[in-house]
Amino acid sequence: MPDPTTDAGLKSLARKGSVLSRTARGAGWIIGWRFVNRALGLVSTLILVRLLVPSAFGIVALSMNLMQSISSLSEAGVIGAIIRNENPDRELYDTGFTINAMRGLLTGVVVAALAVPISRFFNNPAMVDVLYVVAVGSTISALENIGIVDFRRFIAFDKEFQLKLFPRLLSVVSGITLAFWLRNYWALVDAILINQIATVIMSYLIHPYRPRLTLSGWRRISGYSVMIWLITLVGVAQGAASNVVIGRVSGTGDVGIYGVGAEIAGLPSSELIGPLCRAAFSGFSEARQGGDNGATMMLRMLGLMATITVPAGFGLSLIAYPLIKLGFGKEWLGAVPLLEIFGIATTVTIFGSIASTLFAVQAWLKASLKLNVALMILRLALLLALVPPYGLIGAAIAVSIIDVVSQIVYFMVMTRRLQVSVSAIGARIWRALVGTGVMTAVLLLCNLGWGPWTGRNPILAWHMAGAIALGAATYAITILLLWLASRRPDGAEADLLLTINRVTRRAVDR
């Protein structure tokens, strides 16, 4: 059968330029969307917290978390299966749409069935109707036009940005308006539902493809999707293990403190590495279809990730005390040592992140599943061994050890399968490592590093701002000098300077 995207004339989505350059631009659009979405969310929250009571946010948060947890348990990797397929046709697209629709309906039915028991568990009758609406929203979202997969398939993330922006703006405006009118949690619930409905409508307006219900291509998806589902389940279990052990041994209060430290330390990963890997999946898929195993692109992406995330991780670790005290208050200072540990440990996640993306594209899923199961067992064993005697510090050490071990294992498997030498990887990341070391040394010499900081909050804020500025300047100057001394090799520095040059030229031209 013919390619449905060719029939619709959508091959124009494939931009001019190399796969790597389009992947980098795609990552820029994804990061841009995350920034815009966070900014809109912050503005909305600052207004809504003055109009609604905290319990309203709690009801909606619990309801959405339940839906998202159930949805993640049924994640089948349909989108990835279509993107990495060399010749996706209408049968594959329509089957993917049907599977997603069934998954959304199943999630909605389960959420609706749990509405009464969950409301009784939390002793909150209001959650029943909210969960019913959340169930409807899940079913509606699953009807999203499968054709928009082309935006990822052809690395056209600017189109995806357009798809998401209008519904998000509509949701923010409607949420604030309804909050002034209703003054209760229904303003939040309705805003979420409006966003879901608007996104589905936009998906059909922005892409001409019209899906049909069929499961005729399920065999072409099932092998890949089942493995992705199993890997997702293991990932969910890994994430739950820490909270379960800490909650059982130390209580729910420590679970909250642990969550804060882990979430802040994970920002470089969630806000930078995540978007880069999402774009890289499409880039690796296109390269694979052209007979390229992705080794060259992997090295380039790894260098870019290291240049950004390694100093960010160490930086968060260094300023952990003022960041927690200013952002969360002195009651949360127990999260400081966790952030100091996690900040350093998460700098190595670049290896596992890029490797797991490659594993998914190349369908090396059995190896990925075996690694994840082994790491989950090891994580649980270390948590049980270290949390009882050492509390939260033991949990941080256990999880950090597993993070480092997992990155080493993924690194070894990836380099062997792609036949990439350790020296080739070292050539891409050594300047970032040295620059981060110099930055850390300078901040410590200036007493702007690890440990408790003295002074009132305004003084802490001033010193933290100074530390960030000094650290960023030291790091940037160091890697620039090292890059120049190395005779300007191709790599992250060249890519970043080229991007800055292009943005500057466009600004001047306008």
XYZ file of C-alpha atoms in Angstrom:
510
model
C 0.000 0.000 0.000
C 1.206 3.554 -0.617
C 2.616 5.734 2.100
C -0.301 7.771 3.525
C 1.936 10.748 4.138
C 3.016 10.734 0.490
C -0.608 10.682 -0.620
C -1.320 13.712 1.566
C 1.659 15.598 0.175
C 3.334 15.777 3.539
C 6.821 14.814 2.461
C 7.492 18.549 2.517
C 7.741 18.166 6.286
C 11.221 16.763 5.735
C 13.370 19.858 6.018
C 16.553 20.498 4.113
C 19.786 19.718 5.874
C 21.402 16.740 7.516
C 19.611 14.440 9.915
C 21.813 15.752 12.734
C 21.038 19.416 12.060
C 17.304 18.745 11.809
C 17.432 16.684 14.996
C 19.172 19.551 16.792
C 16.548 22.016 15.562
C 13.814 19.586 16.582
C 15.278 19.335 20.078
C 15.289 23.134 20.218
C 11.565 23.233 19.459
C 10.854 20.600 22.124
C 12.879 22.451 24.752
C 11.174 25.662 23.648
C 7.764 24.093 24.158
C 8.699 22.842 27.617
C 9.851 26.352 28.530
C 6.637 27.946 27.213
C 4.495 25.299 28.907
C 6.303 25.788 32.233
C 5.956 29.566 31.964
C 2.235 29.360 31.203
C 1.795 26.910 34.062
C 3.621 29.222 36.470
C 1.520 32.239 35.471
C -1.662 30.197 35.766
C -0.688 28.782 39.165
C 0.237 32.186 40.606
C -3.249 33.440 39.741
C -5.206 30.313 40.628
C -3.654 29.880 44.082
C -5.218 33.207 45.043
C -8.659 32.130 43.827
C -8.851 28.490 44.933
C -8.196 26.670 48.193
C -5.333 24.116 48.414
C -7.767 21.202 48.618
C -8.959 22.002 45.081
C -5.453 21.444 43.736
C -5.123 18.275 45.826
C -8.292 16.694 44.441
C -7.269 17.379 40.838
C -3.653 16.289 41.390
C -4.666 12.964 42.931
C -7.194 12.306 40.167
C -4.771 13.115 37.344
C -1.974 11.110 38.952
C -4.239 8.059 39.093
C -5.150 8.415 35.426
C -1.526 8.941 34.368
C -0.339 5.957 36.411
C -2.927 3.647 34.836
C -2.131 5.037 31.384
C 1.602 4.464 31.829
C 0.963 0.834 32.742
C -0.611 0.301 29.308
C 2.009 2.207 27.307
C 2.558 0.106 24.184
C 5.092 2.115 22.162
C 2.781 2.425 19.143
C 4.186 5.788 18.070
C 7.760 4.485 18.204
C 6.802 1.431 16.175
C 5.450 3.646 13.386
C 8.374 6.079 13.428
C 11.050 3.391 13.189
C 9.206 1.431 10.480
C 10.860 1.841 7.103
C 7.612 1.772 5.106
C 4.670 2.726 7.315
C 1.410 2.531 5.360
C -2.261 3.214 6.047
C -2.708 -0.192 7.643
C 0.006 0.567 10.208
C -1.255 4.090 10.937
C -4.861 2.953 11.334
C -3.876 0.042 13.546
C -1.857 2.414 15.717
C -4.857 4.729 15.997
C -7.145 1.841 16.952
C -4.746 0.523 19.606
C -4.410 4.006 21.110
C -8.194 4.448 21.109
C -8.689 1.106 22.853
C -5.977 1.941 25.360
C -7.572 5.312 26.139
C -10.995 3.734 26.530
C -9.591 1.022 28.810
C -7.839 3.629 30.945
C -11.070 5.601 31.199
C -13.086 2.532 32.209
C -10.560 1.574 34.906
C -10.448 5.132 36.292
C -14.247 5.293 36.356
C -14.448 1.887 38.072
C -11.995 3.054 40.747
C -13.728 6.382 41.314
C -15.839 5.315 44.315
C -13.170 3.151 46.040
C -10.535 5.856 45.601
C -12.825 8.569 46.951
C -13.544 6.413 49.994
C -9.842 5.689 50.517
C -9.080 9.425 50.630
C -12.364 10.140 52.453
C -13.295 12.712 49.813
C -16.675 12.199 48.064
C -15.947 15.063 45.667
C -13.339 12.924 43.896
C -16.002 10.624 42.422
C -17.367 13.104 39.883
C -13.877 14.470 39.186
C -12.585 10.989 38.358
C -15.553 10.403 36.060
C -14.626 13.545 34.096
C -10.956 12.530 34.084
C -12.028 9.159 32.636
C -13.925 10.911 29.850
C -10.901 13.109 29.143
C -8.658 10.046 28.844
C -10.993 8.518 26.253
C -11.186 11.758 24.262
C -7.402 12.241 24.232
C -6.959 8.759 22.784
C -8.834 9.845 19.641
C -6.015 12.189 18.621
C -5.216 12.061 14.898
C -2.522 9.426 14.362
C -1.319 11.403 11.355
C 0.530 13.839 13.590
C 3.112 11.088 14.105
C 4.535 12.523 10.868
C 5.714 15.566 12.794
C 8.050 13.308 14.751
C 8.759 10.959 11.857
C 10.007 13.802 9.661
C 11.596 15.670 12.614
C 9.158 18.578 12.142
C 8.766 19.480 15.806
C 7.841 23.059 14.931
C 4.498 21.640 13.768
C 4.111 19.835 17.076
C 4.800 23.120 18.849
C 1.961 24.725 16.886
C -0.319 21.789 17.682
C 0.175 22.156 21.442
C 0.348 25.921 21.848
C -3.266 26.960 21.096
C -4.913 24.297 23.320
C -2.554 25.210 26.167
C -3.317 28.916 25.856
C -7.038 28.165 25.700
C -6.737 25.971 28.789
C -4.932 28.670 30.798
C -7.392 31.409 29.852
C -10.447 29.224 30.473
C -9.057 27.939 33.781
C -8.496 31.448 35.130
C -11.884 32.645 33.853
C -13.719 29.683 35.382
C -11.847 30.125 38.658
C -13.159 33.693 38.977
C -16.664 32.379 38.293
C -16.836 28.975 40.028
C -14.242 29.402 42.801
C -13.797 25.625 43.174
C -11.915 22.638 41.763
C -14.184 22.402 38.714
C -12.290 25.308 37.191
C -9.141 23.144 37.101
C -10.970 20.024 35.925
C -12.773 21.869 33.119
C -9.549 23.576 32.003
C -7.840 20.186 31.656
C -10.796 18.776 29.719
C -10.828 21.820 27.410
C -7.128 21.323 26.699
C -7.712 17.653 25.832
C -10.652 18.393 23.520
C -8.869 21.303 21.816
C -5.743 19.185 21.241
C -7.764 16.454 19.532
C -9.558 19.000 17.330
C -6.279 20.706 16.454
C -4.717 17.373 15.474
C -7.330 17.023 12.714
C -7.101 20.654 11.623
C -3.313 20.682 11.348
C -2.951 17.310 9.581
C -5.120 16.001 6.698
C -4.858 12.320 7.554
C -8.135 10.673 8.543
C -7.725 7.414 10.504
C -10.009 4.379 10.382
C -10.666 1.660 12.914
C -8.788 -1.551 12.158
C -6.418 -4.029 13.800
C -5.235 -5.619 10.575
C -1.628 -4.524 11.161
C -1.382 -5.583 14.791
C 1.227 -8.257 14.087
C 3.592 -5.593 12.721
C 3.333 -3.657 15.972
C 2.808 -6.331 18.611
C 6.354 -7.680 18.933
C 7.821 -4.219 19.445
C 4.969 -2.854 21.555
C 4.878 -5.799 23.983
C 8.572 -5.360 24.778
C 8.127 -1.609 25.243
C 5.226 -2.330 27.590
C 7.335 -4.720 29.683
C 10.191 -2.214 29.846
C 7.717 0.477 30.935
C 6.379 -1.772 33.701
C 9.902 -2.371 34.985
C 10.534 1.378 34.905
C 7.381 2.046 36.931
C 8.450 -0.598 39.457
C 11.919 0.958 39.752
C 10.424 4.364 40.424
C 8.011 2.997 43.031
C 10.658 0.956 44.861
C 12.338 3.980 46.446
C 9.098 5.499 47.735
C 7.791 2.183 49.044
C 10.966 1.346 50.992
C 11.407 4.883 52.349
C 7.729 5.163 53.269
C 7.800 1.813 55.034
C 11.021 2.447 56.962
C 11.059 6.213 57.539
C 7.479 7.404 57.015
C 5.636 9.522 54.467
C 7.372 12.739 55.538
C 10.716 11.438 54.320
C 9.098 10.340 51.060
C 8.203 13.988 50.405
C 11.704 15.209 51.209
C 13.223 12.490 49.010
C 10.879 13.456 46.166
C 11.908 17.114 46.297
C 15.620 16.309 46.170
C 15.217 13.800 43.363
C 12.953 16.061 41.312
C 15.272 19.078 41.438
C 18.340 16.965 40.686
C 16.499 15.470 37.725
C 15.734 18.825 36.084
C 18.702 18.693 33.671
C 17.540 15.238 32.634
C 13.827 16.010 32.314
C 14.192 19.453 30.750
C 17.251 18.921 28.533
C 18.178 15.278 28.040
C 14.546 14.177 27.648
C 13.770 16.574 24.778
C 17.093 15.816 23.086
C 16.428 12.072 23.229
C 12.863 12.525 21.963
C 14.196 14.324 18.906
C 17.089 11.867 18.633
C 14.652 8.939 18.376
C 13.324 10.383 15.116
C 16.838 11.199 13.908
C 18.188 7.739 14.707
C 15.171 6.167 12.988
C 15.767 8.120 9.798
C 19.486 7.328 9.892
C 18.721 3.634 10.423
C 16.425 3.567 7.413
C 19.320 4.984 5.377
C 21.635 2.160 6.483
C 23.448 4.187 9.172
C 23.766 2.572 12.612
C 23.723 6.023 14.232
C 27.242 5.930 15.698
C 28.284 9.325 14.307
C 25.058 10.974 15.407
C 25.312 9.354 18.834
C 28.773 10.836 19.374
C 27.602 14.292 18.337
C 24.510 14.148 20.563
C 26.518 12.764 23.479
C 28.963 15.655 23.241
C 26.132 18.182 23.181
C 24.385 16.563 26.161
C 27.591 16.428 28.195
C 28.399 20.076 27.477
C 25.048 21.173 28.895
C 24.066 18.655 31.566
C 27.341 17.855 33.347
C 27.906 21.446 34.568
C 24.171 21.794 35.281
C 24.188 18.712 37.528
C 27.291 19.788 39.441
C 25.929 23.322 39.665
C 22.689 22.160 41.274
C 24.695 20.064 43.711
C 26.926 22.996 44.667
C 24.071 25.436 45.364
C 21.758 22.847 46.955
C 21.503 24.635 50.320
C 20.379 28.101 49.167
C 18.220 26.581 46.422
C 16.233 24.438 48.853
C 16.013 27.076 51.582
C 14.891 29.853 49.249
C 12.630 27.720 47.111
C 10.987 25.493 49.706
C 11.782 26.889 53.150
C 13.890 25.729 56.075
C 11.485 22.852 56.765
C 12.802 21.150 53.643
C 16.533 21.441 54.393
C 16.633 17.663 54.814
C 16.588 17.492 51.006
C 19.919 19.368 50.741
C 22.281 16.364 51.109
C 20.060 14.386 48.735
C 20.330 17.072 46.066
C 24.088 17.275 46.629
C 24.401 13.534 45.967
C 21.821 13.237 43.206
C 23.118 16.306 41.373
C 26.466 14.638 40.782
C 25.093 11.158 40.104
C 22.610 12.328 37.473
C 25.379 13.841 35.334
C 26.140 10.357 34.009
C 22.559 9.704 32.875
C 23.478 10.969 29.411
C 24.968 7.557 28.593
C 21.922 5.553 29.594
C 19.492 8.031 28.044
C 21.116 8.078 24.621
C 21.744 4.313 24.772
C 18.142 3.453 25.666
C 16.960 5.654 22.790
C 19.243 3.784 20.411
C 18.136 0.447 21.840
C 14.500 1.365 21.157
C 15.240 2.471 17.580
C 17.348 -0.591 16.788
C 14.819 -2.861 18.585
C 17.473 -4.185 20.979
C 14.638 -4.514 23.460
C 15.446 -7.907 24.992
C 18.839 -6.636 26.069
C 17.251 -3.465 27.473
C 14.620 -5.466 29.379
C 17.212 -7.807 30.903
C 19.367 -4.879 31.988
C 16.424 -3.048 33.539
C 15.186 -6.113 35.437
C 18.667 -6.784 36.836
C 19.054 -3.129 37.837
C 15.620 -3.102 39.478
C 16.523 -6.095 41.637
C 19.863 -4.528 42.565
C 18.167 -1.203 43.384
C 15.684 -2.888 45.720
C 18.441 -4.867 47.431
C 20.568 -1.756 48.039
C 17.579 0.236 49.300
C 16.689 -2.501 51.784
C 20.315 -2.653 52.909
C 21.022 1.091 53.239
C 17.745 2.818 54.136
C 17.179 1.169 57.587
C 20.597 2.171 58.998
C 21.183 5.453 57.112
C 17.733 6.792 56.251
C 17.428 9.243 53.363
C 21.176 9.465 52.868
C 21.249 5.692 52.435
C 18.442 5.929 49.877
C 20.314 8.602 47.934
C 23.521 6.560 47.965
C 21.694 3.393 46.876
C 19.898 5.065 43.977
C 23.047 6.933 42.913
C 25.064 3.717 42.866
C 22.437 2.105 40.645
C 22.392 5.147 38.352
C 26.151 5.012 37.896
C 26.209 1.236 37.438
C 23.388 1.360 34.893
C 25.170 4.061 32.878
C 28.388 2.015 32.838
C 26.527 -1.097 31.667
C 24.610 0.769 28.969
C 27.824 2.483 27.934
C 29.655 -0.829 27.513
C 26.819 -2.464 25.569
C 26.344 0.578 23.335
C 30.015 0.978 22.444
C 30.323 -2.743 21.653
C 27.228 -2.901 19.445
C 28.025 0.296 17.571
C 31.748 -0.503 17.432
C 32.626 2.891 18.895
C 35.875 3.268 20.814
C 36.110 4.728 24.293
C 38.622 7.257 22.975
C 36.087 8.529 20.423
C 33.573 9.180 23.224
C 36.248 10.713 25.423
C 37.174 13.118 22.634
C 33.584 14.421 22.673
C 33.154 14.916 26.410
C 36.577 15.630 27.947
C 36.319 19.409 27.600
C 32.974 19.399 29.418
C 34.474 17.317 32.230
C 37.526 19.570 32.618
C 35.381 22.713 32.395
C 33.082 21.390 35.111
C 36.072 20.544 37.294
C 37.486 24.065 36.934
C 34.058 25.580 37.646
C 33.677 23.461 40.798
C 37.157 24.369 42.039
C 36.602 28.104 41.534
C 33.272 28.070 43.388
C 34.730 26.097 46.291
C 37.678 28.496 46.556
C 35.169 31.351 46.755
C 33.186 29.522 49.478
C 30.206 29.255 47.134
C 29.870 25.501 47.160
C 28.675 22.519 49.168
C 27.485 22.713 52.752
C 25.296 25.153 54.699
C 25.426 28.812 53.690
C 25.034 31.571 56.276
C 22.944 34.710 56.112
C 19.339 35.751 55.743
C 17.342 34.925 52.646
C 18.189 38.135 50.705
C 21.901 37.506 51.303
C 21.518 33.861 50.289
C 19.725 34.894 47.097
C 22.473 37.387 46.252
C 25.242 34.846 46.891
C 23.417 32.149 44.900
C 22.993 34.503 41.948
C 26.683 35.340 42.154
C 27.612 31.657 42.285
C 25.497 30.883 39.219
C 27.002 33.792 37.248
C 30.570 32.990 38.286
C 30.130 29.263 37.622
C 28.583 29.805 34.191
C 31.267 32.292 33.163
C 34.109 30.082 34.417
C 32.744 27.036 32.638
C 32.061 28.843 29.349
C 35.508 30.473 29.251
C 37.264 27.200 30.138
C 35.646 25.056 27.448
C 36.021 27.834 24.869
C 39.755 28.093 25.567
C 40.114 24.305 25.489
C 38.207 24.150 22.195
C 40.414 26.839 20.649
C 43.554 25.122 21.977
C 42.323 21.886 20.365
C 42.157 23.716 16.980
C 38.384 24.040 16.879
C 37.322 20.428 16.318
C 33.780 19.515 15.308
C 31.648 19.013 18.371
C 29.226 20.591 20.797
C 31.107 23.893 20.976
C 30.994 24.309 17.202
C 27.314 23.361 17.134
C 26.406 25.842 19.878
C 28.385 28.687 18.289
C 26.766 27.962 14.914
C 23.313 28.034 16.512
C 24.031 31.338 18.277
C 25.327 32.788 14.991
C 22.176 31.736 13.109
C 19.844 33.129 15.782
C 21.776 36.417 15.822
C 21.610 36.733 12.039
C 17.869 36.115 12.004
C 17.351 38.717 14.722
C 19.407 41.265 12.767
C 17.629 40.488 9.489
C 14.254 41.077 11.118
